[in-house]
JSON list of C-alpha atoms in Angstrom, two decimals:
[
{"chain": "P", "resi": 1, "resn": "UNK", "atom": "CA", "xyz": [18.09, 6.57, -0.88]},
{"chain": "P", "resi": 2, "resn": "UNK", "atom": "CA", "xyz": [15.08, 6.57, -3.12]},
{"chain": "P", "resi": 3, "resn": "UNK", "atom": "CA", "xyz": [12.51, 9.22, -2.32]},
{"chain": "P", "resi": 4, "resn": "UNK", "atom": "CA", "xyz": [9.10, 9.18, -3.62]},
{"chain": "P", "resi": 5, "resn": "UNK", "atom": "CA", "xyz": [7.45, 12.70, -3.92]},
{"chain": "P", "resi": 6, "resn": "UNK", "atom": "CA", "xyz": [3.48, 13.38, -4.52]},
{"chain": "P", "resi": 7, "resn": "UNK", "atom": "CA", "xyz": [1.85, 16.45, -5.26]},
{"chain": "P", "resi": 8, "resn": "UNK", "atom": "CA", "xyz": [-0.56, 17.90, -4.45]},
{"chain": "P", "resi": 9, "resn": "UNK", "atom": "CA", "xyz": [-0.65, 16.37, -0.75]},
{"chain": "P", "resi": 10, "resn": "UNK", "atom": "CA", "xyz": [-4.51, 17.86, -0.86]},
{"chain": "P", "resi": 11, "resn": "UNK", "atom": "CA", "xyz": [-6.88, 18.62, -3.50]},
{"chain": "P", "resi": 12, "resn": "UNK", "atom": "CA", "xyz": [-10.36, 19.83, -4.06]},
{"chain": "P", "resi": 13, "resn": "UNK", "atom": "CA", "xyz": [-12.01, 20.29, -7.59]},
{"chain": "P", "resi": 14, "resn": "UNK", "atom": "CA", "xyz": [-15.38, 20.44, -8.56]},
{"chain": "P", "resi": 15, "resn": "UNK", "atom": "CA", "xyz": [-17.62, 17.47, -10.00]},
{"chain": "P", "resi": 16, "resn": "UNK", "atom": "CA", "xyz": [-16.16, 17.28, -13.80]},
{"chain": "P", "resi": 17, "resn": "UNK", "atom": "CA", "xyz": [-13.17, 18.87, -13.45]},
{"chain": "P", "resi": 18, "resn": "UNK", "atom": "CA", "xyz": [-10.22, 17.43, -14.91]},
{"chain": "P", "resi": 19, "resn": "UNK", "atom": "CA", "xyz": [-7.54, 16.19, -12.24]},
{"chain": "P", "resi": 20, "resn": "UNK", "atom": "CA", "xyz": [-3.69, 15.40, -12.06]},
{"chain": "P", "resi": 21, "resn": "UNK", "atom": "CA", "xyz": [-1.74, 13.92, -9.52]},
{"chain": "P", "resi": 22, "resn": "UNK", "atom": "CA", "xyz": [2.06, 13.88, -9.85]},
{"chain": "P", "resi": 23, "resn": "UNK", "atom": "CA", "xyz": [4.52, 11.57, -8.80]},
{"chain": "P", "resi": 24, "resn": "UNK", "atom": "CA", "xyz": [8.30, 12.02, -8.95]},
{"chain": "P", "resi": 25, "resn": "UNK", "atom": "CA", "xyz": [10.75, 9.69, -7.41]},
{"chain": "P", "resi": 26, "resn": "UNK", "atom": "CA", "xyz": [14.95, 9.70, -7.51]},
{"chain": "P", "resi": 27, "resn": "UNK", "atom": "CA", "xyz": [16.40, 6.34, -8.37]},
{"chain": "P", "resi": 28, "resn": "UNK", "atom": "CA", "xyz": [15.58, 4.02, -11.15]},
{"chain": "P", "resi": 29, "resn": "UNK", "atom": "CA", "xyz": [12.38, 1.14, -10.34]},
{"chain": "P", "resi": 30, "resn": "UNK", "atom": "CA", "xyz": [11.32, -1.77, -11.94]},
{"chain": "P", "resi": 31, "resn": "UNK", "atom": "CA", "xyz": [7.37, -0.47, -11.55]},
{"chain": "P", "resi": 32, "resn": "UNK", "atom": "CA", "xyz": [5.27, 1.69, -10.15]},
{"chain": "P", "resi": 33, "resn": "UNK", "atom": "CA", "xyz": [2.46, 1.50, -8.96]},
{"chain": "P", "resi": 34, "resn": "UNK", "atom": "CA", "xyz": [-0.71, 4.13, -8.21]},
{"chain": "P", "resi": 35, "resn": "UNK", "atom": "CA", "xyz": [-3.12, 3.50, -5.23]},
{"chain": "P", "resi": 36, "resn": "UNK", "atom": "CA", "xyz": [-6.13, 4.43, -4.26]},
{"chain": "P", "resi": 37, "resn": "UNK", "atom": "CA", "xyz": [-7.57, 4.13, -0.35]},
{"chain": "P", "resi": 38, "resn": "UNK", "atom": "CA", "xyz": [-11.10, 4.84, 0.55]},
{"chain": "P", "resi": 39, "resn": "UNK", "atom": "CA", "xyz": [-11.92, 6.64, 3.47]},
{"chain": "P", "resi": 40, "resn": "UNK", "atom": "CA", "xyz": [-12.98, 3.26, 5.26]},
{"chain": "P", "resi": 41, "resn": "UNK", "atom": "CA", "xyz": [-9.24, 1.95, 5.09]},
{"chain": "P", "resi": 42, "resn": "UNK", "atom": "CA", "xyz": [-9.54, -0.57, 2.01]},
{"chain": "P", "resi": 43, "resn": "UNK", "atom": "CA", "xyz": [-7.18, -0.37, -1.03]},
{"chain": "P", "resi": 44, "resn": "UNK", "atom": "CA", "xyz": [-7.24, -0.67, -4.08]},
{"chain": "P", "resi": 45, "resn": "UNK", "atom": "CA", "xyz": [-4.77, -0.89, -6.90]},
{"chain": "P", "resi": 46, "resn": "UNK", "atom": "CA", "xyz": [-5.07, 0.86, -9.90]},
{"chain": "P", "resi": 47, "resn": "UNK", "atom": "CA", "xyz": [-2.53, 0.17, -12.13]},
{"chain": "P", "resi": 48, "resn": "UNK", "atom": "CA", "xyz": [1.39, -0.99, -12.78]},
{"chain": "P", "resi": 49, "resn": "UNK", "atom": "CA", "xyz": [3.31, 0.79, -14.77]},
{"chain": "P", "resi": 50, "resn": "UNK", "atom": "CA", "xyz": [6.89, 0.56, -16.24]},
{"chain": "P", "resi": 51, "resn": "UNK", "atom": "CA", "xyz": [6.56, 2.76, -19.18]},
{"chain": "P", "resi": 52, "resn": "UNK", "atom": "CA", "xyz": [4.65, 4.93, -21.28]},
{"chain": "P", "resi": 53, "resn": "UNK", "atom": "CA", "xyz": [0.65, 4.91, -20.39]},
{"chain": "P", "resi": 54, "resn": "UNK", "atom": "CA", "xyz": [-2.37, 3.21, -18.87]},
{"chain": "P", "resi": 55, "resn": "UNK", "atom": "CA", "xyz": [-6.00, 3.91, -19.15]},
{"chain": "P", "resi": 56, "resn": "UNK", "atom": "CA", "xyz": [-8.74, 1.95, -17.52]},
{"chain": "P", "resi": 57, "resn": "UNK", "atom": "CA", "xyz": [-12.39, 4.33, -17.41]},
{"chain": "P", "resi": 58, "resn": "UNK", "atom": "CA", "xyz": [-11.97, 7.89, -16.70]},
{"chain": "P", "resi": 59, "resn": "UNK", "atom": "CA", "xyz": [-7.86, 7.11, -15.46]},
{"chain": "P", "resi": 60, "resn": "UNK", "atom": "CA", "xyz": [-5.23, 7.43, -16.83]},
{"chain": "P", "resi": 61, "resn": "UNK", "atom": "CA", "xyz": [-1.28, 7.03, -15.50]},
{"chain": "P", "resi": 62, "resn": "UNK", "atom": "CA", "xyz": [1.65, 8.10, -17.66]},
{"chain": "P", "resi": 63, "resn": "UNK", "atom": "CA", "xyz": [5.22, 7.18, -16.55]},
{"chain": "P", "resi": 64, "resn": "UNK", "atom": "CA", "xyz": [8.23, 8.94, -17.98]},
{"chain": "P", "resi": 65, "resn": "UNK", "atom": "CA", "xyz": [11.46, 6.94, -17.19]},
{"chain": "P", "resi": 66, "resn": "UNK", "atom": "CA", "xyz": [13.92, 9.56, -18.17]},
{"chain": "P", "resi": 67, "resn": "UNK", "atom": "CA", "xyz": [12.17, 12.15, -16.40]},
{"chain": "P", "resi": 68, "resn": "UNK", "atom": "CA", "xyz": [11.60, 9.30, -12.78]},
{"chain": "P", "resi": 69, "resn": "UNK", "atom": "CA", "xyz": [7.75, 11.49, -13.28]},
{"chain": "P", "resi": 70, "resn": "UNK", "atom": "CA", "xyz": [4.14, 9.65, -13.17]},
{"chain": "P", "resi": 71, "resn": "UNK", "atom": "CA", "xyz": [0.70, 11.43, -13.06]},
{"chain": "P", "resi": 72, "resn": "UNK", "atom": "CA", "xyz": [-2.41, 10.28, -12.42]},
{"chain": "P", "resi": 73, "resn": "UNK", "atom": "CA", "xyz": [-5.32, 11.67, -14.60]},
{"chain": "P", "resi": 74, "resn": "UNK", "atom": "CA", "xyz": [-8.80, 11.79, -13.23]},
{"chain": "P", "resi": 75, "resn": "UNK", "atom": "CA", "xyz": [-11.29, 13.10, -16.25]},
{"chain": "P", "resi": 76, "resn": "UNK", "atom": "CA", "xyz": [-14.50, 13.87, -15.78]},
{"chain": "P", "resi": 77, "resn": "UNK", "atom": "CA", "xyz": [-14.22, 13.81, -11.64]},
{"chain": "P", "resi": 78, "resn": "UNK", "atom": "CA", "xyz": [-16.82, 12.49, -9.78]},
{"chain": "P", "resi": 79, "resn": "UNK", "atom": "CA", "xyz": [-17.64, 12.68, -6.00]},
{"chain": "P", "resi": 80, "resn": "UNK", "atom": "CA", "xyz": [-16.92, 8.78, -5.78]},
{"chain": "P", "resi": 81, "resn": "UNK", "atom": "CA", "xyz": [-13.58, 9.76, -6.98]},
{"chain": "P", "resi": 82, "resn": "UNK", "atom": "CA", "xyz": [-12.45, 10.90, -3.08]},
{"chain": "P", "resi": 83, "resn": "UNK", "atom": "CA", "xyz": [-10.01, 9.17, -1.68]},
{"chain": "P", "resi": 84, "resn": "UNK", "atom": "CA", "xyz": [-6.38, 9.03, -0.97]},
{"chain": "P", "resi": 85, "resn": "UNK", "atom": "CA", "xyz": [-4.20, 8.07, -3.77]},
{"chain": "P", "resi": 86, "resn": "UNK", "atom": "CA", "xyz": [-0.96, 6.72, -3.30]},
{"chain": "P", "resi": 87, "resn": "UNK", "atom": "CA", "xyz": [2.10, 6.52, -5.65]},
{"chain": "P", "resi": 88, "resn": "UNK", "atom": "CA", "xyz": [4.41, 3.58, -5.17]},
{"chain": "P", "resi": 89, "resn": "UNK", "atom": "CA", "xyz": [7.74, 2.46, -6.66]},
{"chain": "P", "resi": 90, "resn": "UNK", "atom": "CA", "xyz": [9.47, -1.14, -6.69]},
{"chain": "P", "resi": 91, "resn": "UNK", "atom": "CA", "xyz": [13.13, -1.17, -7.29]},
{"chain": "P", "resi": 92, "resn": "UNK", "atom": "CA", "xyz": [15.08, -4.12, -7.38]},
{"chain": "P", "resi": 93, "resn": "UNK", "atom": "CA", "xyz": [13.23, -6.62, -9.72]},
{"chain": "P", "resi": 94, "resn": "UNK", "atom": "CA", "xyz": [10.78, -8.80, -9.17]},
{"chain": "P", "resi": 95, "resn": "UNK", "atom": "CA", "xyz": [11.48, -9.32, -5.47]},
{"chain": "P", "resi": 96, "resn": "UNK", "atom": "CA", "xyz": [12.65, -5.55, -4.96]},
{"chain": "P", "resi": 97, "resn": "UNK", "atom": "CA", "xyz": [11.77, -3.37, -2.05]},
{"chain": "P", "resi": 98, "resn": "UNK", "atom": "CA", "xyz": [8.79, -1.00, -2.15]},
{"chain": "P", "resi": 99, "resn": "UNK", "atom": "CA", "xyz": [8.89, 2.74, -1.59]},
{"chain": "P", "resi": 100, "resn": "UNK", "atom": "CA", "xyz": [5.39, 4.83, -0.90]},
{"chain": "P", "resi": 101, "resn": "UNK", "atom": "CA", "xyz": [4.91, 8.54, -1.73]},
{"chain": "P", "resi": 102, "resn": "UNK", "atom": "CA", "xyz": [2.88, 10.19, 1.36]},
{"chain": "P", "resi": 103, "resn": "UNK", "atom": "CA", "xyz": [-0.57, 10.86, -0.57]},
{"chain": "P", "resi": 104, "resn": "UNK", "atom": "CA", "xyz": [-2.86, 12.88, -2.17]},
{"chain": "P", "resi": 105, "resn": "UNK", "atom": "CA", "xyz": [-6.56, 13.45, -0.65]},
{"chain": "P", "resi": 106, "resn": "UNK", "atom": "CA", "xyz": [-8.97, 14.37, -3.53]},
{"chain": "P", "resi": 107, "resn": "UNK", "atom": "CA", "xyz": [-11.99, 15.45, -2.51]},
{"chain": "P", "resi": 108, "resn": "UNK", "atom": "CA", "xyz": [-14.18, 15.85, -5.30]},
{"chain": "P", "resi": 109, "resn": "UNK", "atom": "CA", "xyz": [-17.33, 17.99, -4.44]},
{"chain": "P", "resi": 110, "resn": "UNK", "atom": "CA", "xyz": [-20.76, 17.97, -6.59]},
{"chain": "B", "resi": 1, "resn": "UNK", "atom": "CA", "xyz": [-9.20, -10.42, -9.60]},
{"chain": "B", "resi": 2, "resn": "UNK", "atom": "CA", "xyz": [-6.82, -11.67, -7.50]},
{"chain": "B", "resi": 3, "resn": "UNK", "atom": "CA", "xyz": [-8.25, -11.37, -3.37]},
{"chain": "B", "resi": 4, "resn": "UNK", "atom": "CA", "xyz": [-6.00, -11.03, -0.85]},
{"chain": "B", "resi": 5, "resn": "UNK", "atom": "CA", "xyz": [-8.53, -12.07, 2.74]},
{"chain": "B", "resi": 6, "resn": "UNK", "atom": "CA", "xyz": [-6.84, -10.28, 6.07]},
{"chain": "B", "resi": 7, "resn": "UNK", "atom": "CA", "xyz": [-8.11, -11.71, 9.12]},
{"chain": "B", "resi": 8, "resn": "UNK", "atom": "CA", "xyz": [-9.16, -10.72, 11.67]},
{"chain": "B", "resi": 9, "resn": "UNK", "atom": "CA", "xyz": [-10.39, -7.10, 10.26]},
{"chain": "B", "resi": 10, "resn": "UNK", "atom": "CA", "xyz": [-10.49, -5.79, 13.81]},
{"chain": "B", "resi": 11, "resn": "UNK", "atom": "CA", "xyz": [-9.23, -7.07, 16.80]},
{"chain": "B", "resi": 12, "resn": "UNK", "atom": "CA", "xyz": [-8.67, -5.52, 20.84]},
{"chain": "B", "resi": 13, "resn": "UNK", "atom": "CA", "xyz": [-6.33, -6.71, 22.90]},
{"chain": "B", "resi": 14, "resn": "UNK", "atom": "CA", "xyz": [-4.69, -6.19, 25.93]},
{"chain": "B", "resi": 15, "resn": "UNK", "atom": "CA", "xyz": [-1.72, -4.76, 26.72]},
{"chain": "B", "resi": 16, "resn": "UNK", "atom": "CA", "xyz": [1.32, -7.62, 27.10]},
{"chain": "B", "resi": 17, "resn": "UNK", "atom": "CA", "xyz": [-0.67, -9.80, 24.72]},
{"chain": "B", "resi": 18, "resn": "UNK", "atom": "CA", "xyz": [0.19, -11.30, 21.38]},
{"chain": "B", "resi": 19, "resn": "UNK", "atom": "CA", "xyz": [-1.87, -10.54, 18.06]},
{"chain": "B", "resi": 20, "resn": "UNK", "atom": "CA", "xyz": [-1.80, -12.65, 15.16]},
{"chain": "B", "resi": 21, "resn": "UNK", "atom": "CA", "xyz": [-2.73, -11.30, 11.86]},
{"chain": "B", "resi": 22, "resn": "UNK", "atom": "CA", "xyz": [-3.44, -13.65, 8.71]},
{"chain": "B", "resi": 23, "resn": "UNK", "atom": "CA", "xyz": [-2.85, -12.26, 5.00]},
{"chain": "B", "resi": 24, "resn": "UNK", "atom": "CA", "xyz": [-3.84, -15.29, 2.84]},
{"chain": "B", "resi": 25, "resn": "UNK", "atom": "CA", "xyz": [-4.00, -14.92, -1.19]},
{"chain": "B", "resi": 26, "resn": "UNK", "atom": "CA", "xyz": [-6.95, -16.93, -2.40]},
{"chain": "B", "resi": 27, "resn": "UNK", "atom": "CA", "xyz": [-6.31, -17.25, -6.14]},
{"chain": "B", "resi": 28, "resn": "UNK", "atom": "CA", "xyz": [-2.55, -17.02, -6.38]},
{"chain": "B", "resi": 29, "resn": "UNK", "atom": "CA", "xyz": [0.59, -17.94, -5.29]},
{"chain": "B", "resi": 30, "resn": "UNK", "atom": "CA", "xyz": [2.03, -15.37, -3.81]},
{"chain": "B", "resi": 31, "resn": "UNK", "atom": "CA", "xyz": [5.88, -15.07, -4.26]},
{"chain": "B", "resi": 32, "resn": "UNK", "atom": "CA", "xyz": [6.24, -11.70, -1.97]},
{"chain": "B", "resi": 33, "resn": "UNK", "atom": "CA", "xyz": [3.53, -10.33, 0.59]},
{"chain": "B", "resi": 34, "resn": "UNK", "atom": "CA", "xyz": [4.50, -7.01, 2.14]},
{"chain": "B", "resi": 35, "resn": "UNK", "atom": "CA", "xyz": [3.12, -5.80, 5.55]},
{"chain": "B", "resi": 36, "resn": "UNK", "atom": "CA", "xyz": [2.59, -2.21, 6.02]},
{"chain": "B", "resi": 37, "resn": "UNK", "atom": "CA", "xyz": [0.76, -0.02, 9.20]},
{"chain": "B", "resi": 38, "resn": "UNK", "atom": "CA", "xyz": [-1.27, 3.07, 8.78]},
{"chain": "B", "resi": 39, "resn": "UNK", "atom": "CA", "xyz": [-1.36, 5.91, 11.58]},
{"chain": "B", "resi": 40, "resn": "UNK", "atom": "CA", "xyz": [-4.07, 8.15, 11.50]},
{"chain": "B", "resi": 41, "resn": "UNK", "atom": "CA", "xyz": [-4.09, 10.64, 8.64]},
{"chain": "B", "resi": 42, "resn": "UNK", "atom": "CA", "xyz": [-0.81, 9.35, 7.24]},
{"chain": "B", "resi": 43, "resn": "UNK", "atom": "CA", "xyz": [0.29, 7.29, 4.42]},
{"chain": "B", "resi": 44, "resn": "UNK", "atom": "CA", "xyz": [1.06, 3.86, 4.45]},
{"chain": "B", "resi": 45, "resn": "UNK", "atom": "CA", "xyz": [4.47, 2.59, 6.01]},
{"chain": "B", "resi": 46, "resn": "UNK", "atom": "CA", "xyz": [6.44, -0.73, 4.79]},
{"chain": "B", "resi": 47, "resn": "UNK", "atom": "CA", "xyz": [7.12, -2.75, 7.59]},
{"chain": "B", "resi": 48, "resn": "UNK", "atom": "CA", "xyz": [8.92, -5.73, 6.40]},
{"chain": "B", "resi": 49, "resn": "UNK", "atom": "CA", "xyz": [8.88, -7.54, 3.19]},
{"chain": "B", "resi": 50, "resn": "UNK", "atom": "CA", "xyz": [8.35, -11.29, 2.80]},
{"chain": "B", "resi": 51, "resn": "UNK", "atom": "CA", "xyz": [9.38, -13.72, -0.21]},
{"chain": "B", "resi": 52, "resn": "UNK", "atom": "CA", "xyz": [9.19, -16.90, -0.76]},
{"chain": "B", "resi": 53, "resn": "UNK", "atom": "CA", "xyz": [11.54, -19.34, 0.41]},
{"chain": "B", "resi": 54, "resn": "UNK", "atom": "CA", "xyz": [13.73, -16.73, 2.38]},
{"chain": "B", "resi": 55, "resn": "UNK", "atom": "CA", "xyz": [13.33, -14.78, 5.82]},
{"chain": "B", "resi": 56, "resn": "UNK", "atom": "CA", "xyz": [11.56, -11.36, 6.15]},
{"chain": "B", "resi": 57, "resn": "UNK", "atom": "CA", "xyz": [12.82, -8.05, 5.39]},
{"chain": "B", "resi": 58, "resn": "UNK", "atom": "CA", "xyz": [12.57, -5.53, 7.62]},
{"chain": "B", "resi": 59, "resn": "UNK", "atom": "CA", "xyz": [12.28, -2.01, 6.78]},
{"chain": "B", "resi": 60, "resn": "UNK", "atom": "CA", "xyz": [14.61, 0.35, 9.13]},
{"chain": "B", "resi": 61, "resn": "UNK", "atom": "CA", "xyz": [13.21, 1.23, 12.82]},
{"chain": "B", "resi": 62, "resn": "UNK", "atom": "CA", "xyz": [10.89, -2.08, 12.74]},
{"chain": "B", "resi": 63, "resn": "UNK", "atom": "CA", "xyz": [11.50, -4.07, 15.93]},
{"chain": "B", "resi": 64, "resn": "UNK", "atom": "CA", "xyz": [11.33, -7.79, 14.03]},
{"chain": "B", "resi": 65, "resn": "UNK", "atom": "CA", "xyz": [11.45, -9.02, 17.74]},
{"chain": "B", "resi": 66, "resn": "UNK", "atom": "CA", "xyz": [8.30, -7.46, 18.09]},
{"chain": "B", "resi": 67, "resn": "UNK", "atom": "CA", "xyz": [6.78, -8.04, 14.66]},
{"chain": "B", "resi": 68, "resn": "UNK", "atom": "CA", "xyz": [7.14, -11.90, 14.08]},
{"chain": "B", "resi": 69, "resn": "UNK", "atom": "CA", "xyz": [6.40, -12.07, 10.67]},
{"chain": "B", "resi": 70, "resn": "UNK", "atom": "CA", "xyz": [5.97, -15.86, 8.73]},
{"chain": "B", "resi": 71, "resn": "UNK", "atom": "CA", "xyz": [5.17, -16.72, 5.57]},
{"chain": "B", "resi": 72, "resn": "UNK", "atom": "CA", "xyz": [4.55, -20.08, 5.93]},
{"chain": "B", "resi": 73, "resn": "UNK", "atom": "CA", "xyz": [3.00, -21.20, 2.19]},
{"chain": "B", "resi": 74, "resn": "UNK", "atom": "CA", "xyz": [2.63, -19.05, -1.49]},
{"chain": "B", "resi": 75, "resn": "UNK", "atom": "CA", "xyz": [-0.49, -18.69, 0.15]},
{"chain": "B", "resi": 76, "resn": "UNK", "atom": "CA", "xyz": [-0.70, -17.33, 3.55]},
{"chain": "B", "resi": 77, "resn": "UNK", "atom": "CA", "xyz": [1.73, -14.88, 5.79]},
{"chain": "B", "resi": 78, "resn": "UNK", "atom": "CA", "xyz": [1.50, -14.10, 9.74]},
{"chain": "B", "resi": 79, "resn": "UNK", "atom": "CA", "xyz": [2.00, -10.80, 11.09]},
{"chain": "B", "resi": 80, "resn": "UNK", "atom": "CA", "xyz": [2.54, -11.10, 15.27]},
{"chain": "B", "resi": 81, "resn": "UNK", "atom": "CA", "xyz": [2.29, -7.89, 17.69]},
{"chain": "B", "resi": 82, "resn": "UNK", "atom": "CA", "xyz": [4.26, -9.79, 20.98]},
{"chain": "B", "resi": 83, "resn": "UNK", "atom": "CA", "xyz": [3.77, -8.24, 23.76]},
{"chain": "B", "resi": 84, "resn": "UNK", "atom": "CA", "xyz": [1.78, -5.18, 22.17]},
{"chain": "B", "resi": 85, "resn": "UNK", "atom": "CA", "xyz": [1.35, -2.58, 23.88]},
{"chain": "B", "resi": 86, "resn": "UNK", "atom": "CA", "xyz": [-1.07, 0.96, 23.50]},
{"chain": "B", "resi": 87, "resn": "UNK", "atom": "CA", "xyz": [1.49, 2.49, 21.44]},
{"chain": "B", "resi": 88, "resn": "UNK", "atom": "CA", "xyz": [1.23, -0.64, 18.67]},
{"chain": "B", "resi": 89, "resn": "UNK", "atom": "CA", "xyz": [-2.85, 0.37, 18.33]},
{"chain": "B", "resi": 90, "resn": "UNK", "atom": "CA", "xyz": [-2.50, 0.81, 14.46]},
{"chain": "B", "resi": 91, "resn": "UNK", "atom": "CA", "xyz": [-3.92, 0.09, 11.02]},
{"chain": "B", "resi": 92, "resn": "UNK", "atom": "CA", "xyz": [-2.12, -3.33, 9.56]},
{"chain": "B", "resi": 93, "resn": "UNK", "atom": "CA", "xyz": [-2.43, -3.80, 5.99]},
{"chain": "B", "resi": 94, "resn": "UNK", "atom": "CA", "xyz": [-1.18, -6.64, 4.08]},
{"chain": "B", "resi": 95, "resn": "UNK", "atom": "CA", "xyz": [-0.55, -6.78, 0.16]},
{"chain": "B", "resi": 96, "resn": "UNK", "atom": "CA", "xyz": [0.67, -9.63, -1.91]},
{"chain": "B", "resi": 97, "resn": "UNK", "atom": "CA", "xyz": [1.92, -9.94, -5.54]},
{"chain": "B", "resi": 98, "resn": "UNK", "atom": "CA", "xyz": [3.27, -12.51, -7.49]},
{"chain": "B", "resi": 99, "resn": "UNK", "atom": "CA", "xyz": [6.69, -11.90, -9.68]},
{"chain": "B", "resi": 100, "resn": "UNK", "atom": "CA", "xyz": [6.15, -8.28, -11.83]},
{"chain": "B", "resi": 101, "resn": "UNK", "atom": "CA", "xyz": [2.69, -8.80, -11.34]},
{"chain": "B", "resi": 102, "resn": "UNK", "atom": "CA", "xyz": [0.03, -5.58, -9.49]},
{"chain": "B", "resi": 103, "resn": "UNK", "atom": "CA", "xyz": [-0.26, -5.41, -5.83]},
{"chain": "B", "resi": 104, "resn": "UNK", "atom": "CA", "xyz": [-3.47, -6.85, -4.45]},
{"chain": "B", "resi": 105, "resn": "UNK", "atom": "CA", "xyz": [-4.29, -5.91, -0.73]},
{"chain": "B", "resi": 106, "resn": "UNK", "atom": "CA", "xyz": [-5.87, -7.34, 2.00]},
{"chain": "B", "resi": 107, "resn": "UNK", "atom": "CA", "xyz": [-8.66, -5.29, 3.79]},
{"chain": "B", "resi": 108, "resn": "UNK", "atom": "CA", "xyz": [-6.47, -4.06, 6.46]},
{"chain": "B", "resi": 109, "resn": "UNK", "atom": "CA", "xyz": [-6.58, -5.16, 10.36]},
{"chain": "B", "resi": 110, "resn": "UNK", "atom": "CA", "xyz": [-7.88, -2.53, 13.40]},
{"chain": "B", "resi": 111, "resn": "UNK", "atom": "CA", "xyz": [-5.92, -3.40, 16.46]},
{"chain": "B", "resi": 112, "resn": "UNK", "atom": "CA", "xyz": [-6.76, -1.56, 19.00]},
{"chain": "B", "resi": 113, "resn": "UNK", "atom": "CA", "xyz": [-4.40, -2.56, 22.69]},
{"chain": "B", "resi": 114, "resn": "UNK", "atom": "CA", "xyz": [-6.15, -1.23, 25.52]}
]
């Protein structure tokens, strides 16, 4: 059974600070994805991944394939940056089944 | 970017009635749409998964008796609470993506059986 594992489930940094979100999962997946959910319910996707790194703005999500690991990189936090973010794999391809790690609250204070 | 319009956003309902949920995909064909529901506090939960051309998926412990899902076009996919009862009051989010591509998500859905 693939498990999908996030840490930390809760996290508070100061405006600035440098965050990581880690995401660690047990079989192999055709892509995963990072999340993020606003406190009003809506979500958003932040990127796909199937290897090596992403960076869009102050984010940035690394995947190592060997290792099943992905973090999420906040720099420069912000309090906008609260939410819930949500790591989720796809295994088996294109039409594969989706798997969803249980998610991190940031709360980002100023 | 692709949108992905839910509909209705919140709806209340009695108890014993039927809900329909729309997840429609405005500026792509959608090859899988995935339904998920939301408790409070907790992370999202995979209900069934829908592609194209083939019947729905559902995820362990998911009553597909209860959860009629269709997806009728590329374009749009039905979620159905029969019968719903207090205990089906929940968060319904829809998402939709088309081959390897990102997951685009619908708004979500409020139901609320009283």
């Amino acid at each position: 059974k693939n498990e999908v594992e996030q840490s930390p489930q809760n996290l508070t940094a100061q405006e600035g600070e440098f965050i990581t979100i880690n995401c660690s999962y047990s079989v192999g997946i055709s892509a995963l994805h990072w999340l993020q959910q606003h406190p009003g319910g809506g979500i958003v996707s932040l990127f796909m991944l199937s290897s090596g790194k992403k960076k869009h703005g102050r984010l940035i999500a690394t995947i190592n394939i060997q290792e099943k690991h992905s973090s999420l990189h906040i720099t420069a936090s912000h309090p906008r940056d609260s939410a819930v973010y949500i790591c989720a794999v796809r295994y088996g391809g294109s039409q594969g089944n989706l798997i969803f790690g249980k998610g991190t609250k940031l709360s980002v204070k100023p | 970017g692709a949108v992905v319009s839910q509909h209705p956003s919140w709806v209340i309902c009695k108890s014993g009635t039927s809900v329909k949920i729309e997840c429609r995909s405005l500026d792509f064909q959608a090859t899988t749409m995935f339904w998920y529901r939301q408790f409070p506090k907790q992370s999202l939960m995979l209900m069934a998964t829908s592609n194209e051309g083939s019947k729905a998926t559902y995820e362990q412990g998911v009553e597909k008796d209860k959860f009629l899902i269709n997806h009728a076009s590329l374009t749009l996919s039905t979620l159905t609470v029969t019968s719903a009862h207090p205990e089906d009051s929940s968060f319904y989010i829809c998402s939709a993506m088309r081959g390897y591509s990102p997951l685009h998500f619908g708004n979500g859905t409020r139901l609320t059986v009283t």
